[in-house]
Structure formats: C-alpha cells, structure tokens
PDB file of N, CA and C in Angstrom:
ATOM      1  N   MET A   6     -24.457  66.782 153.855  1.00  0.00           N
ATOM      2  CA  MET A   6     -24.294  68.180 154.260  1.00  0.00           C
ATOM      3  C   MET A   6     -25.053  68.416 155.532  1.00  0.00           C
ATOM      4  N   THR A   7     -24.415  69.122 156.507  1.00  0.00           N
ATOM      5  CA  THR A   7     -24.986  69.414 157.776  1.00  0.00           C
ATOM      6  C   THR A   7     -26.013  70.566 157.598  1.00  0.00           C
ATOM      7  N   LYS A   8     -27.165  70.271 158.165  1.00  0.00           N
ATOM      8  CA  LYS A   8     -28.207  71.271 158.220  1.00  0.00           C
ATOM      9  C   LYS A   8     -27.986  72.189 159.403  1.00  0.00           C
ATOM     10  N   LYS A   9     -27.924  73.510 159.171  1.00  0.00           N
ATOM     11  CA  LYS A   9     -27.690  74.414 160.304  1.00  0.00           C
ATOM     12  C   LYS A   9     -28.711  75.566 160.272  1.00  0.00           C
ATOM     13  N   ILE A  10     -28.868  76.195 161.459  1.00  0.00           N
ATOM     14  CA  ILE A  10     -29.786  77.246 161.541  1.00  0.00           C
ATOM     15  C   ILE A  10     -29.130  78.341 162.472  1.00  0.00           C
ATOM     16  N   THR A  11     -29.405  79.604 162.184  1.00  0.00           N
ATOM     17  CA  THR A  11     -28.912  80.658 163.036  1.00  0.00           C
ATOM     18  C   THR A  11     -30.114  81.251 163.834  1.00  0.00           C
ATOM     19  N   LEU A  12     -29.925  81.345 165.121  1.00  0.00           N
ATOM     20  CA  LEU A  12     -30.971  81.775 166.027  1.00  0.00           C
ATOM     21  C   LEU A  12     -30.504  82.978 166.761  1.00  0.00           C
ATOM     22  N   LYS A  13     -31.401  83.913 167.072  1.00  0.00           N
ATOM     23  CA  LYS A  13     -31.073  85.051 167.820  1.00  0.00           C
ATOM     24  C   LYS A  13     -31.297  84.855 169.314  1.00  0.00           C
ATOM     25  N   TYR A  14     -30.237  85.127 170.063  1.00  0.00           N
ATOM     26  CA  TYR A  14     -30.242  84.898 171.507  1.00  0.00           C
ATOM     27  C   TYR A  14     -30.274  86.192 172.235  1.00  0.00           C
ATOM     28  N   ILE A  15     -31.269  86.418 173.065  1.00  0.00           N
ATOM     29  CA  ILE A  15     -31.487  87.624 173.853  1.00  0.00           C
ATOM     30  C   ILE A  15     -30.972  87.395 175.237  1.00  0.00           C
ATOM     31  N   ASP A  16     -30.005  88.211 175.686  1.00  0.00           N
ATOM     32  CA  ASP A  16     -29.448  88.029 177.011  1.00  0.00           C
ATOM     33  C   ASP A  16     -29.750  89.320 177.815  1.00  0.00           C
ATOM     34  N   ASN A  17     -30.600  89.178 178.895  1.00  0.00           N
ATOM     35  CA  ASN A  17     -31.007  90.341 179.690  1.00  0.00           C
ATOM     36  C   ASN A  17     -30.251  90.307 181.097  1.00  0.00           C
ATOM     37  N   GLN A  18     -29.147  89.695 181.139  1.00  0.00           N
ATOM     38  CA  GLN A  18     -28.237  89.652 182.278  1.00  0.00           C
ATOM     39  C   GLN A  18     -28.703  88.682 183.394  1.00  0.00           C
ATOM     40  N   SER A  19     -29.972  88.200 183.400  1.00  0.00           N
ATOM     41  CA  SER A  19     -30.390  87.236 184.329  1.00  0.00           C
ATOM     42  C   SER A  19     -31.014  86.094 183.661  1.00  0.00           C
ATOM     43  N   HIS A  20     -31.591  86.254 182.511  1.00  0.00           N
ATOM     44  CA  HIS A  20     -32.211  85.212 181.705  1.00  0.00           C
ATOM     45  C   HIS A  20     -31.757  85.320 180.271  1.00  0.00           C
ATOM     46  N   GLY A  21     -31.930  84.280 179.561  1.00  0.00           N
ATOM     47  CA  GLY A  21     -31.728  84.267 178.129  1.00  0.00           C
ATOM     48  C   GLY A  21     -32.928  83.747 177.399  1.00  0.00           C
ATOM     49  N   TYR A  22     -33.123  84.202 176.167  1.00  0.00           N
ATOM     50  CA  TYR A  22     -34.300  83.784 175.389  1.00  0.00           C
ATOM     51  C   TYR A  22     -33.840  83.601 173.956  1.00  0.00           C
ATOM     52  N   ILE A  23     -34.450  82.590 173.334  1.00  0.00           N
ATOM     53  CA  ILE A  23     -34.261  82.419 171.871  1.00  0.00           C
ATOM     54  C   ILE A  23     -35.376  83.149 171.220  1.00  0.00           C
ATOM     55  N   GLN A  24     -35.066  84.031 170.355  1.00  0.00           N
ATOM     56  CA  GLN A  24     -36.091  84.830 169.596  1.00  0.00           C
ATOM     57  C   GLN A  24     -36.340  84.112 168.230  1.00  0.00           C
ATOM     58  N   ILE A  25     -37.534  83.800 167.977  1.00  0.00           N
ATOM     59  CA  ILE A  25     -37.864  83.123 166.672  1.00  0.00           C
ATOM     60  C   ILE A  25     -39.278  83.636 166.204  1.00  0.00           C
ATOM     61  N   SER A  26     -39.322  83.878 164.938  1.00  0.00           N
ATOM     62  CA  SER A  26     -40.528  84.356 164.328  1.00  0.00           C
ATOM     63  C   SER A  26     -41.666  83.342 164.377  1.00  0.00           C
ATOM     64  N   LYS A  27     -42.864  83.805 164.586  1.00  0.00           N
ATOM     65  CA  LYS A  27     -44.011  82.988 164.447  1.00  0.00           C
ATOM     66  C   LYS A  27     -44.056  82.330 163.107  1.00  0.00           C
ATOM     67  N   TYR A  28     -43.689  83.096 162.045  1.00  0.00           N
ATOM     68  CA  TYR A  28     -43.751  82.557 160.661  1.00  0.00           C
ATOM     69  C   TYR A  28     -42.616  81.579 160.394  1.00  0.00           C
ATOM     70  N   ASP A  29     -41.511  81.729 161.088  1.00  0.00           N
ATOM     71  CA  ASP A  29     -40.424  80.704 160.959  1.00  0.00           C
ATOM     72  C   ASP A  29     -40.910  79.386 161.556  1.00  0.00           C
ATOM     73  N   LEU A  30     -41.547  79.459 162.714  1.00  0.00           N
ATOM     74  CA  LEU A  30     -42.061  78.234 163.358  1.00  0.00           C
ATOM     75  C   LEU A  30     -43.152  77.558 162.453  1.00  0.00           C
ATOM     76  N   GLU A  31     -43.965  78.420 161.861  1.00  0.00           N
ATOM     77  CA  GLU A  31     -44.980  77.819 160.899  1.00  0.00           C
ATOM     78  C   GLU A  31     -44.344  77.182 159.740  1.00  0.00           C
ATOM     79  N   GLY A  32     -43.317  77.826 159.194  1.00  0.00           N
ATOM     80  CA  GLY A  32     -42.580  77.247 158.030  1.00  0.00           C
ATOM     81  C   GLY A  32     -41.933  75.964 158.398  1.00  0.00           C
ATOM     82  N   LEU A  33     -41.438  75.813 159.674  1.00  0.00           N
ATOM     83  CA  LEU A  33     -40.757  74.639 160.094  1.00  0.00           C
ATOM     84  C   LEU A  33     -41.799  73.588 160.607  1.00  0.00           C
ATOM     85  N   ASN A  34     -43.025  73.931 160.585  1.00  0.00           N
ATOM     86  CA  ASN A  34     -44.121  73.106 161.041  1.00  0.00           C
ATOM     87  C   ASN A  34     -43.950  72.699 162.512  1.00  0.00           C
ATOM     88  N   ILE A  35     -43.615  73.749 163.318  1.00  0.00           N
ATOM     89  CA  ILE A  35     -43.443  73.561 164.787  1.00  0.00           C
ATOM     90  C   ILE A  35     -44.563  74.351 165.422  1.00  0.00           C
ATOM     91  N   ASP A  36     -45.394  73.692 166.228  1.00  0.00           N
ATOM     92  CA  ASP A  36     -46.512  74.344 166.945  1.00  0.00           C
ATOM     93  C   ASP A  36     -46.018  74.960 168.263  1.00  0.00           C
ATOM     94  N   ILE A  37     -46.340  76.179 168.525  1.00  0.00           N
ATOM     95  CA  ILE A  37     -45.887  76.766 169.749  1.00  0.00           C
ATOM     96  C   ILE A  37     -46.423  76.019 170.961  1.00  0.00           C
ATOM     97  N   LYS A  38     -47.533  75.373 170.843  1.00  0.00           N
ATOM     98  CA  LYS A  38     -48.127  74.595 171.995  1.00  0.00           C
ATOM     99  C   LYS A  38     -47.250  73.476 172.394  1.00  0.00           C
ATOM    100  N   ASP A  39     -46.366  72.969 171.424  1.00  0.00           N
ATOM    101  CA  ASP A  39     -45.405  71.924 171.742  1.00  0.00           C
ATOM    102  C   ASP A  39     -44.170  72.412 172.403  1.00  0.00           C
ATOM    103  N   ILE A  40     -43.855  73.686 172.328  1.00  0.00           N
ATOM    104  CA  ILE A  40     -42.556  74.146 172.877  1.00  0.00           C
ATOM    105  C   ILE A  40     -42.684  75.311 173.837  1.00  0.00           C
ATOM    106  N   GLY A  41     -43.799  76.020 173.876  1.00  0.00           N
ATOM    107  CA  GLY A  41     -43.950  77.187 174.727  1.00  0.00           C
ATOM    108  C   GLY A  41     -44.537  76.869 176.060  1.00  0.00           C
ATOM    109  N   SER A  42     -44.242  77.819 176.990  1.00  0.00           N
ATOM    110  CA  SER A  42     -44.831  77.740 178.325  1.00  0.00           C
ATOM    111  C   SER A  42     -44.994  79.154 178.890  1.00  0.00           C
ATOM    112  N   GLN A  43     -45.440  79.274 180.138  1.00  0.00           N
ATOM    113  CA  GLN A  43     -45.658  80.529 180.787  1.00  0.00           C
ATOM    114  C   GLN A  43     -44.364  81.256 181.053  1.00  0.00           C
ATOM    115  N   TYR A  44     -43.198  80.632 180.831  1.00  0.00           N
ATOM    116  CA  TYR A  44     -41.910  81.283 181.054  1.00  0.00           C
ATOM    117  C   TYR A  44     -41.412  81.981 179.843  1.00  0.00           C
ATOM    118  N   SER A  45     -42.118  81.894 178.746  1.00  0.00           N
ATOM    119  CA  SER A  45     -41.731  82.557 177.502  1.00  0.00           C
ATOM    120  C   SER A  45     -42.686  83.661 177.128  1.00  0.00           C
ATOM    121  N   PHE A  46     -42.338  84.478 176.144  1.00  0.00           N
ATOM    122  CA  PHE A  46     -43.117  85.609 175.721  1.00  0.00           C
ATOM    123  C   PHE A  46     -43.416  85.602 174.233  1.00  0.00           C
ATOM    124  N   TYR A  47     -44.393  86.459 173.921  1.00  0.00           N
ATOM    125  CA  TYR A  47     -44.731  86.729 172.501  1.00  0.00           C
ATOM    126  C   TYR A  47     -44.849  88.263 172.352  1.00  0.00           C
ATOM    127  N   ASN A  48     -44.310  88.757 171.239  1.00  0.00           N
ATOM    128  CA  ASN A  48     -44.409  90.204 170.887  1.00  0.00           C
ATOM    129  C   ASN A  48     -45.244  90.321 169.599  1.00  0.00           C
ATOM    130  N   GLU A  49     -46.436  90.835 169.689  1.00  0.00           N
ATOM    131  CA  GLU A  49     -47.277  91.018 168.503  1.00  0.00           C
ATOM    132  C   GLU A  49     -46.683  91.955 167.530  1.00  0.00           C
ATOM    133  N   ASN A  50     -45.923  92.971 167.963  1.00  0.00           N
ATOM    134  CA  ASN A  50     -45.334  94.009 167.065  1.00  0.00           C
ATOM    135  C   ASN A  50     -44.443  93.402 166.069  1.00  0.00           C
ATOM    136  N   ASN A  51     -43.667  92.377 166.428  1.00  0.00           N
ATOM    137  CA  ASN A  51     -42.769  91.827 165.432  1.00  0.00           C
ATOM    138  C   ASN A  51     -43.031  90.327 165.168  1.00  0.00           C
ATOM    139  N   ALA A  52     -44.120  89.854 165.737  1.00  0.00           N
ATOM    140  CA  ALA A  52     -44.576  88.436 165.511  1.00  0.00           C
ATOM    141  C   ALA A  52     -43.499  87.469 165.900  1.00  0.00           C
ATOM    142  N   CYS A  53     -42.818  87.720 167.015  1.00  0.00           N
ATOM    143  CA  CYS A  53     -41.762  86.855 167.506  1.00  0.00           C
ATOM    144  C   CYS A  53     -42.032  86.270 168.831  1.00  0.00           C
ATOM    145  N   TYR A  54     -41.617  85.045 169.027  1.00  0.00           N
ATOM    146  CA  TYR A  54     -41.621  84.384 170.336  1.00  0.00           C
ATOM    147  C   TYR A  54     -40.268  84.522 170.948  1.00  0.00           C
ATOM    148  N   TYR A  55     -40.216  84.604 172.268  1.00  0.00           N
ATOM    149  CA  TYR A  55     -38.947  84.649 173.017  1.00  0.00           C
ATOM    150  C   TYR A  55     -39.037  83.491 174.022  1.00  0.00           C
ATOM    151  N   LEU A  56     -38.335  82.441 173.605  1.00  0.00           N
ATOM    152  CA  LEU A  56     -38.359  81.151 174.325  1.00  0.00           C
ATOM    153  C   LEU A  56     -37.318  81.137 175.491  1.00  0.00           C
ATOM    154  N   GLU A  57     -37.743  80.986 176.684  1.00  0.00           N
ATOM    155  CA  GLU A  57     -36.871  81.009 177.819  1.00  0.00           C
ATOM    156  C   GLU A  57     -35.822  79.910 177.698  1.00  0.00           C
ATOM    157  N   GLU A  58     -34.585  80.252 178.029  1.00  0.00           N
ATOM    158  CA  GLU A  58     -33.435  79.366 177.725  1.00  0.00           C
ATOM    159  C   GLU A  58     -33.431  78.057 178.528  1.00  0.00           C
ATOM    160  N   ASP A  59     -33.879  78.065 179.769  1.00  0.00           N
ATOM    161  CA  ASP A  59     -33.776  76.873 180.581  1.00  0.00           C
ATOM    162  C   ASP A  59     -34.895  75.849 180.341  1.00  0.00           C
ATOM    163  N   CYS A  60     -35.954  76.247 179.728  1.00  0.00           N
ATOM    164  CA  CYS A  60     -37.089  75.387 179.553  1.00  0.00           C
ATOM    165  C   CYS A  60     -37.466  75.267 178.075  1.00  0.00           C
ATOM    166  N   ASP A  61     -38.013  76.329 177.529  1.00  0.00           N
ATOM    167  CA  ASP A  61     -38.660  76.186 176.192  1.00  0.00           C
ATOM    168  C   ASP A  61     -37.659  76.217 175.079  1.00  0.00           C
ATOM    169  N   ALA A  62     -36.455  76.897 175.199  1.00  0.00           N
ATOM    170  CA  ALA A  62     -35.479  76.831 174.168  1.00  0.00           C
ATOM    171  C   ALA A  62     -35.004  75.350 173.885  1.00  0.00           C
ATOM    172  N   ASN A  63     -34.951  74.578 174.939  1.00  0.00           N
ATOM    173  CA  ASN A  63     -34.487  73.192 174.805  1.00  0.00           C
ATOM    174  C   ASN A  63     -35.544  72.443 174.007  1.00  0.00           C
ATOM    175  N   LYS A  64     -36.819  72.732 174.209  1.00  0.00           N
ATOM    176  CA  LYS A  64     -37.869  72.092 173.409  1.00  0.00           C
ATOM    177  C   LYS A  64     -37.735  72.442 171.936  1.00  0.00           C
ATOM    178  N   LEU A  65     -37.421  73.726 171.650  1.00  0.00           N
ATOM    179  CA  LEU A  65     -37.217  74.133 170.293  1.00  0.00           C
ATOM    180  C   LEU A  65     -36.067  73.400 169.672  1.00  0.00           C
ATOM    181  N   HIS A  66     -34.968  73.264 170.385  1.00  0.00           N
ATOM    182  CA  HIS A  66     -33.819  72.554 169.862  1.00  0.00           C
ATOM    183  C   HIS A  66     -34.171  71.120 169.525  1.00  0.00           C
ATOM    184  N   THR A  67     -34.898  70.495 170.413  1.00  0.00           N
ATOM    185  CA  THR A  67     -35.386  69.058 170.169  1.00  0.00           C
ATOM    186  C   THR A  67     -36.176  68.987 168.875  1.00  0.00           C
ATOM    187  N   GLN A  68     -37.129  69.901 168.749  1.00  0.00           N
ATOM    188  CA  GLN A  68     -37.941  69.928 167.525  1.00  0.00           C
ATOM    189  C   GLN A  68     -37.085  70.155 166.246  1.00  0.00           C
ATOM    190  N   LEU A  69     -36.114  71.059 166.369  1.00  0.00           N
ATOM    191  CA  LEU A  69     -35.299  71.283 165.194  1.00  0.00           C
ATOM    192  C   LEU A  69     -34.382  70.161 164.852  1.00  0.00           C
ATOM    193  N   ARG A  70     -33.876  69.437 165.869  1.00  0.00           N
ATOM    194  CA  ARG A  70     -33.131  68.195 165.657  1.00  0.00           C
ATOM    195  C   ARG A  70     -33.956  67.141 164.891  1.00  0.00           C
ATOM    196  N   LEU A  71     -35.256  66.999 165.348  1.00  0.00           N
ATOM    197  CA  LEU A  71     -36.128  66.073 164.671  1.00  0.00           C
ATOM    198  C   LEU A  71     -36.369  66.452 163.190  1.00  0.00           C
ATOM    199  N   LYS A  72     -36.150  67.725 162.867  1.00  0.00           N
ATOM    200  CA  LYS A  72     -36.345  68.162 161.519  1.00  0.00           C
ATOM    201  C   LYS A  72     -34.981  68.179 160.770  1.00  0.00           C
ATOM    202  N   GLY A  73     -33.965  67.638 161.392  1.00  0.00           N
ATOM    203  CA  GLY A  73     -32.671  67.426 160.664  1.00  0.00           C
ATOM    204  C   GLY A  73     -31.628  68.443 160.927  1.00  0.00           C
ATOM    205  N   TYR A  74     -31.905  69.441 161.729  1.00  0.00           N
ATOM    206  CA  TYR A  74     -30.889  70.480 162.057  1.00  0.00           C
ATOM    207  C   TYR A  74     -29.864  69.895 163.064  1.00  0.00           C
ATOM    208  N   GLU A  75     -28.610  70.042 162.660  1.00  0.00           N
ATOM    209  CA  GLU A  75     -27.485  69.484 163.499  1.00  0.00           C
ATOM    210  C   GLU A  75     -26.650  70.582 164.112  1.00  0.00           C
ATOM    211  N   LYS A  76     -26.627  71.764 163.523  1.00  0.00           N
ATOM    212  CA  LYS A  76     -25.689  72.818 163.969  1.00  0.00           C
ATOM    213  C   LYS A  76     -26.582  74.083 164.267  1.00  0.00           C
ATOM    214  N   PHE A  77     -26.297  74.674 165.454  1.00  0.00           N
ATOM    215  CA  PHE A  77     -27.031  75.853 165.906  1.00  0.00           C
ATOM    216  C   PHE A  77     -26.020  76.985 166.074  1.00  0.00           C
ATOM    217  N   ASP A  78     -26.181  78.047 165.331  1.00  0.00           N
ATOM    218  CA  ASP A  78     -25.395  79.268 165.498  1.00  0.00           C
ATOM    219  C   ASP A  78     -26.234  80.277 166.200  1.00  0.00           C
ATOM    220  N   TYR A  79     -25.618  81.112 166.996  1.00  0.00           N
ATOM    221  CA  TYR A  79     -26.345  82.147 167.748  1.00  0.00           C
ATOM    222  C   TYR A  79     -25.783  83.528 167.507  1.00  0.00           C
ATOM    223  N   LYS A  80     -26.716  84.460 167.367  1.00  0.00           N
ATOM    224  CA  LYS A  80     -26.353  85.894 167.320  1.00  0.00           C
ATOM    225  C   LYS A  80     -26.858  86.446 168.617  1.00  0.00           C
ATOM    226  N   THR A  81     -25.986  86.910 169.456  1.00  0.00           N
ATOM    227  CA  THR A  81     -26.421  87.383 170.778  1.00  0.00           C
ATOM    228  C   THR A  81     -26.673  88.896 170.760  1.00  0.00           C
ATOM    229  N   ASN A  82     -27.805  89.240 171.360  1.00  0.00           N
ATOM    230  CA  ASN A  82     -28.223  90.600 171.577  1.00  0.00           C
ATOM    231  C   ASN A  82     -28.316  90.838 173.061  1.00  0.00           C
ATOM    232  N   TYR A  83     -27.501  91.746 173.615  1.00  0.00           N
ATOM    233  CA  TYR A  83     -27.526  92.021 175.036  1.00  0.00           C
ATOM    234  C   TYR A  83     -28.473  93.185 175.256  1.00  0.00           C
ATOM    235  N   VAL A  84     -29.364  93.000 176.224  1.00  0.00           N
ATOM    236  CA  VAL A  84     -30.401  94.012 176.537  1.00  0.00           C
ATOM    237  C   VAL A  84     -30.396  94.253 178.027  1.00  0.00           C
ATOM    238  N   ALA A  85     -31.158  95.296 178.380  1.00  0.00           N
ATOM    239  CA  ALA A  85     -31.239  95.727 179.828  1.00  0.00           C
ATOM    240  C   ALA A  85     -32.000  94.612 180.612  1.00  0.00           C
ATOM    241  N   SER A  86     -31.787  94.594 181.900  1.00  0.00           N
ATOM    242  CA  SER A  86     -32.373  93.521 182.760  1.00  0.00           C
ATOM    243  C   SER A  86     -33.872  93.617 182.828  1.00  0.00           C
ATOM    244  N   ASN A  87     -34.435  94.801 182.547  1.00  0.00           N
ATOM    245  CA  ASN A  87     -35.863  94.989 182.571  1.00  0.00           C
ATOM    246  C   ASN A  87     -36.511  94.876 181.133  1.00  0.00           C
ATOM    247  N   TYR A  88     -35.765  94.444 180.169  1.00  0.00           N
ATOM    248  CA  TYR A  88     -36.229  94.429 178.805  1.00  0.00           C
ATOM    249  C   TYR A  88     -37.577  93.704 178.597  1.00  0.00           C
ATOM    250  N   MET A  89     -37.719  92.565 179.211  1.00  0.00           N
ATOM    251  CA  MET A  89     -38.925  91.732 179.050  1.00  0.00           C
ATOM    252  C   MET A  89     -40.169  92.323 179.861  1.00  0.00           C
ATOM    253  N   ASN A  90     -39.917  93.392 180.602  1.00  0.00           N
ATOM    254  CA  ASN A  90     -41.000  94.002 181.377  1.00  0.00           C
ATOM    255  C   ASN A  90     -41.767  94.967 180.511  1.00  0.00           C
ATOM    256  N   ASN A  91     -41.304  95.256 179.325  1.00  0.00           N
ATOM    257  CA  ASN A  91     -42.036  96.104 178.375  1.00  0.00           C
ATOM    258  C   ASN A  91     -43.383  95.482 178.070  1.00  0.00           C
ATOM    259  N   PRO A  92     -44.422  96.272 178.090  1.00  0.00           N
ATOM    260  CA  PRO A  92     -45.764  95.750 177.881  1.00  0.00           C
ATOM    261  C   PRO A  92     -45.968  95.122 176.477  1.00  0.00           C
ATOM    262  N   ILE A  93     -45.065  95.328 175.574  1.00  0.00           N
ATOM    263  CA  ILE A  93     -45.192  94.704 174.270  1.00  0.00           C
ATOM    264  C   ILE A  93     -44.986  93.148 174.338  1.00  0.00           C
ATOM    265  N   PHE A  94     -44.310  92.691 175.400  1.00  0.00           N
ATOM    266  CA  PHE A  94     -44.138  91.309 175.616  1.00  0.00           C
ATOM    267  C   PHE A  94     -45.181  90.681 176.456  1.00  0.00           C
ATOM    268  N   LYS A  95     -45.897  89.693 175.966  1.00  0.00           N
ATOM    269  CA  LYS A  95     -46.968  89.040 176.688  1.00  0.00           C
ATOM    270  C   LYS A  95     -46.550  87.555 176.936  1.00  0.00           C
ATOM    271  N   ARG A  96     -46.820  87.111 178.156  1.00  0.00           N
ATOM    272  CA  ARG A  96     -46.539  85.733 178.481  1.00  0.00           C
ATOM    273  C   ARG A  96     -47.287  84.832 177.550  1.00  0.00           C
ATOM    274  N   ILE A  97     -46.680  83.746 177.133  1.00  0.00           N
ATOM    275  CA  ILE A  97     -47.360  82.769 176.284  1.00  0.00           C
ATOM    276  C   ILE A  97     -48.397  81.998 177.120  1.00  0.00           C
ATOM    277  N   ASN A  98     -49.563  81.864 176.556  1.00  0.00           N
ATOM    278  CA  ASN A  98     -50.639  81.137 177.224  1.00  0.00           C
ATOM    279  C   ASN A  98     -50.963  79.991 176.290  1.00  0.00           C
ATOM    280  N   VAL A  99     -50.423  78.770 176.620  1.00  0.00           N
ATOM    281  CA  VAL A  99     -50.622  77.654 175.721  1.00  0.00           C
ATOM    282  C   VAL A  99     -51.650  76.619 176.257  1.00  0.00           C
ATOM    283  N   ALA A 100     -52.326  77.007 177.323  1.00  0.00           N
ATOM    284  CA  ALA A 100     -53.349  76.160 177.881  1.00  0.00           C
ATOM    285  C   ALA A 100     -54.553  75.951 177.063  1.00  0.00           C
TER     286      ALA A 100
END
C-alpha cells in the first residue's frame, strides 16, 4: 500500500510555501533544524511552519520519503503577494 500525505500549498503569486503544523512535524519525528532556513516562516498563532518551495520544501519531501511517504497531494491556497509580510509570520532562525 502506498503511503501518501496531503500538504497545504500557499501560493502568493511570487513564491510558494508548504504549510505544515509544528505538531505534525513532531509526530513525524522531523526536526525543523533539519529542514528549515531563513527563507521560511513560522506563525505562532496557528503553530505552523511555511517552508519555502525552492529550498526547504524539498528538504521536507526528502524527510517524508525517508519515512516511507511515496505520494504527495497538495491543497493550494492562493493568497495576496504581501501575505507573508504580516507580522504574525516570523523568519525561522535555526542557527
């Protein structure tokens, strides 16, 4: 049986982000320090990470494949180009 996961994709017209809950990452035993960078964001209000598509999202996919996930489904949410400028989003600091 193929292991699959549905991920939320945020498209702000110039960048894309994979949104994933801090608690989902913990449940999957994936450390944000292994996949996050200064190009991604965290929102304390909903405890979600927003992993930038060109860099950190690929690291997430690699970790998920190592955990046996073979199929990725995406639910796309289109947002305004300035969506990530909202102060609720903080750059990830993994240093």
